PDB file of C-alpha atoms in Angstrom:
ATOM      1  CA  THR J   1      11.189  38.608  -6.022  1.00  0.00           C
ATOM      2  CA  GLN J   2      14.410  39.261  -8.744  1.00  0.00           C
ATOM      3  CA  LEU J   3      16.315  36.142  -9.138  1.00  0.00           C
ATOM      4  CA  LEU J   4      19.903  35.521 -10.746  1.00  0.00           C
ATOM      5  CA  GLU J   5      20.163  31.837 -11.533  1.00  0.00           C
ATOM      6  CA  GLN J   6      24.487  31.512 -11.929  1.00  0.00           C
ATOM      7  CA  SER J   7      26.102  28.356 -13.793  1.00  0.00           C
ATOM      8  CA  PRO J   8      27.969  26.303 -13.314  1.00  0.00           C
ATOM      9  CA  GLN J   9      27.978  26.614  -9.412  1.00  0.00           C
ATOM     10  CA  PHE J  10      31.671  24.880  -9.553  1.00  0.00           C
ATOM     11  CA  LEU J  11      34.008  24.465 -12.424  1.00  0.00           C
ATOM     12  CA  SER J  12      37.739  22.998 -12.297  1.00  0.00           C
ATOM     13  CA  ILE J  13      39.635  22.799 -15.566  1.00  0.00           C
ATOM     14  CA  GLN J  14      43.149  22.762 -16.423  1.00  0.00           C
ATOM     15  CA  GLU J  15      45.715  25.527 -17.121  1.00  0.00           C
ATOM     16  CA  GLY J  16      45.138  26.897 -20.768  1.00  0.00           C
ATOM     17  CA  GLU J  17      41.555  26.028 -21.524  1.00  0.00           C
ATOM     18  CA  ASN J  18      38.463  28.351 -22.199  1.00  0.00           C
ATOM     19  CA  LEU J  19      35.381  28.696 -19.934  1.00  0.00           C
ATOM     20  CA  THR J  20      31.885  30.285 -19.795  1.00  0.00           C
ATOM     21  CA  VAL J  21      29.760  31.323 -16.631  1.00  0.00           C
ATOM     22  CA  TYR J  22      26.349  32.309 -17.476  1.00  0.00           C
ATOM     23  CA  CYS J  23      24.228  34.524 -15.547  1.00  0.00           C
ATOM     24  CA  ASN J  24      20.536  34.391 -16.357  1.00  0.00           C
ATOM     25  CA  SER J  25      16.895  35.778 -14.869  1.00  0.00           C
ATOM     26  CA  SER J  26      13.833  36.537 -15.615  1.00  0.00           C
ATOM     27  CA  SER J  27      14.078  40.591 -14.743  1.00  0.00           C
ATOM     28  CA  VAL J  28      15.271  43.657 -16.664  1.00  0.00           C
ATOM     29  CA  PHE J  29      18.349  45.101 -15.006  1.00  0.00           C
ATOM     30  CA  SER J  30      19.639  48.819 -15.195  1.00  0.00           C
ATOM     31  CA  SER J  31      23.276  47.411 -15.253  1.00  0.00           C
ATOM     32  CA  LEU J  32      25.120  44.118 -14.504  1.00  0.00           C
ATOM     33  CA  GLN J  33      28.266  43.768 -12.557  1.00  0.00           C
ATOM     34  CA  TRP J  34      30.716  41.125 -12.456  1.00  0.00           C
ATOM     35  CA  TYR J  35      32.701  40.508  -9.069  1.00  0.00           C
ATOM     36  CA  ARG J  36      35.647  38.142  -7.808  1.00  0.00           C
ATOM     37  CA  GLN J  37      35.550  37.387  -4.678  1.00  0.00           C
ATOM     38  CA  GLU J  38      38.960  35.638  -2.398  1.00  0.00           C
ATOM     39  CA  PRO J  39      37.899  33.775   0.712  1.00  0.00           C
ATOM     40  CA  GLY J  40      37.222  36.051   3.813  1.00  0.00           C
ATOM     41  CA  GLU J  41      37.429  39.195   1.620  1.00  0.00           C
ATOM     42  CA  GLY J  42      34.645  41.224   0.146  1.00  0.00           C
ATOM     43  CA  PRO J  43      33.669  41.195  -3.602  1.00  0.00           C
ATOM     44  CA  VAL J  44      36.165  43.250  -6.175  1.00  0.00           C
ATOM     45  CA  LEU J  45      34.315  44.801  -8.902  1.00  0.00           C
ATOM     46  CA  LEU J  46      35.868  43.414 -12.303  1.00  0.00           C
ATOM     47  CA  VAL J  47      33.265  45.080 -14.864  1.00  0.00           C
ATOM     48  CA  THR J  48      29.900  46.771 -15.385  1.00  0.00           C
ATOM     49  CA  VAL J  49      27.630  46.825 -18.579  1.00  0.00           C
ATOM     50  CA  VAL J  50      25.030  48.823 -18.958  1.00  0.00           C
ATOM     51  CA  THR J  51      23.631  48.362 -22.638  1.00  0.00           C
ATOM     52  CA  GLY J  52      21.649  45.615 -24.204  1.00  0.00           C
ATOM     53  CA  GLY J  53      24.178  43.829 -26.439  1.00  0.00           C
ATOM     54  CA  GLU J  54      27.211  45.241 -24.819  1.00  0.00           C
ATOM     55  CA  VAL J  55      30.578  43.514 -24.799  1.00  0.00           C
ATOM     56  CA  LYS J  56      33.382  44.626 -22.766  1.00  0.00           C
ATOM     57  CA  LYS J  57      36.912  42.988 -22.568  1.00  0.00           C
ATOM     58  CA  LEU J  58      39.516  43.245 -19.706  1.00  0.00           C
ATOM     59  CA  LYS J  59      42.305  41.259 -21.083  1.00  0.00           C
ATOM     60  CA  ARG J  60      41.741  37.591 -21.399  1.00  0.00           C
ATOM     61  CA  LEU J  61      37.959  38.289 -20.164  1.00  0.00           C
ATOM     62  CA  THR J  62      35.258  39.094 -21.809  1.00  0.00           C
ATOM     63  CA  PHE J  63      32.075  40.229 -20.739  1.00  0.00           C
ATOM     64  CA  GLN J  64      28.677  40.201 -22.599  1.00  0.00           C
ATOM     65  CA  PHE J  65      25.111  41.878 -21.615  1.00  0.00           C
ATOM     66  CA  GLY J  66      22.467  40.257 -22.999  1.00  0.00           C
ATOM     67  CA  ASP J  67      20.023  42.392 -25.847  1.00  0.00           C
ATOM     68  CA  ALA J  68      17.189  42.578 -23.404  1.00  0.00           C
ATOM     69  CA  ARG J  69      19.183  43.010 -20.171  1.00  0.00           C
ATOM     70  CA  LYS J  70      18.389  39.916 -18.469  1.00  0.00           C
ATOM     71  CA  ASP J  71      21.272  37.807 -18.360  1.00  0.00           C
ATOM     72  CA  SER J  72      25.191  38.084 -18.933  1.00  0.00           C
ATOM     73  CA  SER J  73      27.897  36.021 -19.670  1.00  0.00           C
ATOM     74  CA  LEU J  74      31.859  35.679 -18.582  1.00  0.00           C
ATOM     75  CA  HIS J  75      34.393  34.108 -20.771  1.00  0.00           C
ATOM     76  CA  ILE J  76      38.021  33.514 -19.729  1.00  0.00           C
ATOM     77  CA  THR J  77      40.456  32.489 -22.766  1.00  0.00           C
ATOM     78  CA  ALA J  78      43.256  30.336 -21.560  1.00  0.00           C
ATOM     79  CA  ALA J  79      42.924  30.145 -17.832  1.00  0.00           C
ATOM     80  CA  GLN J  80      45.363  30.715 -15.564  1.00  0.00           C
ATOM     81  CA  PRO J  81      45.980  29.538 -11.622  1.00  0.00           C
ATOM     82  CA  GLY J  82      45.558  33.174 -10.608  1.00  0.00           C
ATOM     83  CA  ASP J  83      42.101  33.094 -12.194  1.00  0.00           C
ATOM     84  CA  THR J  84      40.846  30.970  -9.418  1.00  0.00           C
ATOM     85  CA  GLY J  85      38.364  32.142  -7.152  1.00  0.00           C
ATOM     86  CA  LEU J  86      34.663  33.069  -6.751  1.00  0.00           C
ATOM     87  CA  TYR J  87      32.798  34.591  -9.416  1.00  0.00           C
ATOM     88  CA  LEU J  88      29.722  36.452  -8.899  1.00  0.00           C
ATOM     89  CA  CYS J  89      27.093  37.995 -11.190  1.00  0.00           C
ATOM     90  CA  ALA J  90      24.707  41.203  -9.585  1.00  0.00           C
ATOM     91  CA  GLY J  91      21.997  42.736 -11.190  1.00  0.00           C
ATOM     92  CA  GLY J  92      21.341  46.436 -10.473  1.00  0.00           C
ATOM     93  CA  ILE J  93      18.235  48.478 -10.345  1.00  0.00           C
ATOM     94  CA  SER J  94      18.426  52.404  -9.705  1.00  0.00           C
ATOM     95  CA  ASN J  95      15.471  54.588  -9.317  1.00  0.00           C
ATOM     96  CA  PHE J  96      16.275  58.054  -8.500  1.00  0.00           C
ATOM     97  CA  GLY J  97      18.548  57.203  -5.875  1.00  0.00           C
ATOM     98  CA  ASN J  98      17.031  53.990  -4.740  1.00  0.00           C
ATOM     99  CA  GLU J  99      19.846  51.414  -5.690  1.00  0.00           C
ATOM    100  CA  LYS J 100      19.781  47.622  -5.020  1.00  0.00           C
ATOM    101  CA  LEU J 101      22.388  44.717  -6.410  1.00  0.00           C
ATOM    102  CA  THR J 102      21.022  41.307  -6.542  1.00  0.00           C
ATOM    103  CA  PHE J 103      23.654  38.711  -6.615  1.00  0.00           C
ATOM    104  CA  GLY J 104      23.979  35.129  -7.968  1.00  0.00           C
ATOM    105  CA  THR J 105      24.617  32.413  -6.102  1.00  0.00           C
ATOM    106  CA  GLY J 106      28.462  32.494  -7.580  1.00  0.00           C
ATOM    107  CA  THR J 107      30.999  30.214  -9.568  1.00  0.00           C
ATOM    108  CA  ARG J 108      33.985  28.787  -7.732  1.00  0.00           C
ATOM    109  CA  LEU J 109      36.240  28.495 -10.589  1.00  0.00           C
ATOM    110  CA  THR J 110      39.359  26.574  -9.918  1.00  0.00           C
ATOM    111  CA  ILE J 111      42.299  26.327 -12.448  1.00  0.00           C
ATOM    112  CA  ILE J 112      44.534  23.269 -12.100  1.00  0.00           C
ATOM    113  CA  PRO J 113      48.398  24.089 -13.042  1.00  0.00           C
TER     114      PRO J 113
ATOM    115  CA  ASP M   1      42.887  56.712  -2.289  1.00  0.00           C
ATOM    116  CA  ALA M   2      41.047  55.001   0.711  1.00  0.00           C
ATOM    117  CA  GLY M   3      38.672  52.393  -0.698  1.00  0.00           C
ATOM    118  CA  VAL M   4      35.429  51.299   1.347  1.00  0.00           C
ATOM    119  CA  THR M   5      36.734  50.612   4.978  1.00  0.00           C
ATOM    120  CA  GLN M   6      34.942  48.268   7.669  1.00  0.00           C
ATOM    121  CA  SER M   7      35.423  47.721  11.170  1.00  0.00           C
ATOM    122  CA  PRO M   8      35.757  45.423  12.789  1.00  0.00           C
ATOM    123  CA  THR M   9      37.078  42.708  10.414  1.00  0.00           C
ATOM    124  CA  HIS M  10      36.342  40.227  12.726  1.00  0.00           C
ATOM    125  CA  LEU M  11      33.832  39.841  15.964  1.00  0.00           C
ATOM    126  CA  ILE M  12      32.868  37.051  18.172  1.00  0.00           C
ATOM    127  CA  LYS M  13      29.455  37.373  19.888  1.00  0.00           C
ATOM    128  CA  THR M  14      27.533  35.597  22.463  1.00  0.00           C
ATOM    129  CA  ARG M  15      23.650  34.879  21.168  1.00  0.00           C
ATOM    130  CA  GLY M  16      21.340  37.466  22.730  1.00  0.00           C
ATOM    131  CA  GLN M  17      23.784  40.143  22.585  1.00  0.00           C
ATOM    132  CA  HIS M  18      23.753  43.011  19.972  1.00  0.00           C
ATOM    133  CA  VAL M  19      26.507  44.139  17.659  1.00  0.00           C
ATOM    134  CA  THR M  20      27.341  47.553  15.897  1.00  0.00           C
ATOM    135  CA  LEU M  21      29.361  47.208  12.441  1.00  0.00           C
ATOM    136  CA  ARG M  22      30.668  50.413  10.994  1.00  0.00           C
ATOM    137  CA  CYS M  23      31.499  51.627   7.277  1.00  0.00           C
ATOM    138  CA  SER M  24      33.022  54.318   5.526  1.00  0.00           C
ATOM    139  CA  PRO M  25      32.627  55.023   2.299  1.00  0.00           C
ATOM    140  CA  ILE M  26      34.848  56.111  -0.891  1.00  0.00           C
ATOM    141  CA  SER M  27      35.359  59.427  -0.647  1.00  0.00           C
ATOM    142  CA  GLY M  28      32.855  61.675  -2.608  1.00  0.00           C
ATOM    143  CA  HIS M  29      30.081  58.535  -2.407  1.00  0.00           C
ATOM    144  CA  LYS M  30      26.928  59.441  -1.055  1.00  0.00           C
ATOM    145  CA  SER M  31      25.425  55.975  -0.731  1.00  0.00           C
ATOM    146  CA  VAL M  32      25.694  53.094   1.464  1.00  0.00           C
ATOM    147  CA  SER M  33      24.314  49.515   1.004  1.00  0.00           C
ATOM    148  CA  TRP M  34      24.787  46.829   3.387  1.00  0.00           C
ATOM    149  CA  TYR M  35      25.043  43.107   2.266  1.00  0.00           C
ATOM    150  CA  GLN M  36      24.793  39.924   4.394  1.00  0.00           C
ATOM    151  CA  GLN M  37      26.710  36.677   2.787  1.00  0.00           C
ATOM    152  CA  VAL M  38      26.143  33.560   4.616  1.00  0.00           C
ATOM    153  CA  LEU M  39      28.837  30.664   4.031  1.00  0.00           C
ATOM    154  CA  GLY M  40      28.549  29.410   0.049  1.00  0.00           C
ATOM    155  CA  GLN M  41      26.131  31.977  -0.632  1.00  0.00           C
ATOM    156  CA  GLY M  42      25.705  35.252  -2.726  1.00  0.00           C
ATOM    157  CA  PRO M  43      25.618  38.561  -0.667  1.00  0.00           C
ATOM    158  CA  GLN M  44      21.965  39.239   0.255  1.00  0.00           C
ATOM    159  CA  PHE M  45      20.721  42.853   0.392  1.00  0.00           C
ATOM    160  CA  ILE M  46      19.839  44.501   3.980  1.00  0.00           C
ATOM    161  CA  PHE M  47      19.679  48.197   3.522  1.00  0.00           C
ATOM    162  CA  GLN M  48      20.761  51.055   1.678  1.00  0.00           C
ATOM    163  CA  TYR M  49      21.176  54.396   2.570  1.00  0.00           C
ATOM    164  CA  TYR M  50      21.330  57.612   0.194  1.00  0.00           C
ATOM    165  CA  GLU M  51      21.786  60.964   1.348  1.00  0.00           C
ATOM    166  CA  LYS M  52      21.488  60.113   5.252  1.00  0.00           C
ATOM    167  CA  GLU M  53      17.734  58.600   4.310  1.00  0.00           C
ATOM    168  CA  GLU M  54      16.898  55.237   4.282  1.00  0.00           C
ATOM    169  CA  ARG M  55      16.088  53.958   0.430  1.00  0.00           C
ATOM    170  CA  GLY M  56      15.931  50.348   0.463  1.00  0.00           C
ATOM    171  CA  ARG M  57      15.447  47.399   2.900  1.00  0.00           C
ATOM    172  CA  GLY M  58      15.362  43.828   2.363  1.00  0.00           C
ATOM    173  CA  ASN M  59      13.581  40.803   3.750  1.00  0.00           C
ATOM    174  CA  PHE M  60      15.220  40.823   7.493  1.00  0.00           C
ATOM    175  CA  PRO M  61      13.604  41.382  10.674  1.00  0.00           C
ATOM    176  CA  ASP M  62      13.349  44.357  12.912  1.00  0.00           C
ATOM    177  CA  ARG M  63      16.268  43.309  14.838  1.00  0.00           C
ATOM    178  CA  PHE M  64      18.471  44.829  11.967  1.00  0.00           C
ATOM    179  CA  SER M  65      18.688  48.788  11.898  1.00  0.00           C
ATOM    180  CA  ALA M  66      21.098  51.197   9.828  1.00  0.00           C
ATOM    181  CA  ARG M  67      21.923  54.824   9.856  1.00  0.00           C
ATOM    182  CA  GLN M  68      23.969  57.325   8.237  1.00  0.00           C
ATOM    183  CA  PHE M  69      25.571  59.919   9.431  1.00  0.00           C
ATOM    184  CA  PRO M  70      26.418  63.538   7.988  1.00  0.00           C
ATOM    185  CA  ASN M  71      29.761  62.660   6.948  1.00  0.00           C
ATOM    186  CA  TYR M  72      28.035  59.762   4.754  1.00  0.00           C
ATOM    187  CA  SER M  73      29.553  57.038   7.071  1.00  0.00           C
ATOM    188  CA  SER M  74      27.129  54.137   8.351  1.00  0.00           C
ATOM    189  CA  GLU M  75      26.487  51.755  11.149  1.00  0.00           C
ATOM    190  CA  LEU M  76      24.298  48.399  11.227  1.00  0.00           C
ATOM    191  CA  ASN M  77      23.123  47.056  14.216  1.00  0.00           C
ATOM    192  CA  VAL M  78      21.637  43.910  14.825  1.00  0.00           C
ATOM    193  CA  ASN M  79      20.024  43.181  18.202  1.00  0.00           C
ATOM    194  CA  ALA M  80      19.200  39.767  19.980  1.00  0.00           C
ATOM    195  CA  LEU M  81      21.633  38.145  17.633  1.00  0.00           C
ATOM    196  CA  LEU M  82      20.734  34.541  16.846  1.00  0.00           C
ATOM    197  CA  LEU M  83      23.548  31.689  15.907  1.00  0.00           C
ATOM    198  CA  GLY M  84      22.186  32.285  12.147  1.00  0.00           C
ATOM    199  CA  ASP M  85      23.404  35.645  12.026  1.00  0.00           C
ATOM    200  CA  SER M  86      26.661  34.068  11.549  1.00  0.00           C
ATOM    201  CA  ALA M  87      27.859  35.866   8.209  1.00  0.00           C
ATOM    202  CA  LEU M  88      30.188  38.032   6.612  1.00  0.00           C
ATOM    203  CA  TYR M  89      28.521  41.406   6.451  1.00  0.00           C
ATOM    204  CA  LEU M  90      29.643  43.877   3.537  1.00  0.00           C
ATOM    205  CA  CYS M  91      29.464  47.299   3.358  1.00  0.00           C
ATOM    206  CA  ALA M  92      29.012  48.962  -0.444  1.00  0.00           C
ATOM    207  CA  SER M  93      29.782  52.564  -1.432  1.00  0.00           C
ATOM    208  CA  THR M  94      28.098  54.416  -4.728  1.00  0.00           C
ATOM    209  CA  ALA M  95      28.296  57.436  -6.181  1.00  0.00           C
ATOM    210  CA  GLY M  96      24.538  57.384  -5.932  1.00  0.00           C
ATOM    211  CA  GLY M  97      21.651  59.205  -7.613  1.00  0.00           C
ATOM    212  CA  GLY M  98      22.282  58.022 -11.085  1.00  0.00           C
ATOM    213  CA  VAL M  99      20.607  55.801 -14.050  1.00  0.00           C
ATOM    214  CA  TRP M 100      22.979  53.074 -13.082  1.00  0.00           C
ATOM    215  CA  PHE M 101      25.625  52.428 -10.591  1.00  0.00           C
ATOM    216  CA  GLU M 102      28.971  50.869  -9.729  1.00  0.00           C
ATOM    217  CA  ALA M 103      29.245  49.476  -6.232  1.00  0.00           C
ATOM    218  CA  PHE M 104      32.450  49.172  -4.302  1.00  0.00           C
ATOM    219  CA  PHE M 105      32.942  46.734  -1.369  1.00  0.00           C
ATOM    220  CA  GLY M 106      34.683  46.735   1.779  1.00  0.00           C
ATOM    221  CA  GLN M 107      36.440  44.103   2.895  1.00  0.00           C
ATOM    222  CA  GLY M 108      33.978  42.958   5.353  1.00  0.00           C
ATOM    223  CA  THR M 109      33.157  41.977   9.101  1.00  0.00           C
ATOM    224  CA  ARG M 110      32.931  38.304   9.754  1.00  0.00           C
ATOM    225  CA  LEU M 111      30.421  38.100  12.628  1.00  0.00           C
ATOM    226  CA  THR M 112      30.722  34.816  14.576  1.00  0.00           C
ATOM    227  CA  VAL M 113      27.660  34.448  17.088  1.00  0.00           C
ATOM    228  CA  VAL M 114      28.288  31.708  19.719  1.00  0.00           C
TER     229      VAL M 114
END
């Protein structure tokens, strides 16, 4: 059974601070995706990382895929109240049309103005 | 361009009833997956369909079934509803068939079983 452990589960910080969310697994994934989800809505895809060691930047967000493709991190610089939300990592397995995402439990982020 | 659309957005059912949820994928996408998200948890994989064939099934009872139509839209059916089936049901759409994929989700159907 593939499991993704996400930490921390809850994070509350002041506007302007930096933060890092971690996503760890003992399994290797074809890809790792990060989503942000608002209450009552579906997850919105932020980024997909595919290659071990890959780093992607999306404005103030930096995503990294571990060298062994088992773990990932999300770093936010100078957090803003608009960053508040539930962040989910999801490991993807793909095999000739068979596709499955395994989600972490999520990190609920609150940015205090 | 239209994203993944799900219907209905909200639904209230009584224990023992059945329910049908619908999903239309992004135009050109051939794979649809269904996920269940219980409050406070990450989504759990239920089914995946690609080219109208079931390609994956998660750890859910036989009360859950699904199908994909020739236009790649999909239905999720749940029979003999239990209180524990109350959740947000999410549909995800991918192009399908690649060595990796990007999944785009609909807004979900909030099912409440009373």
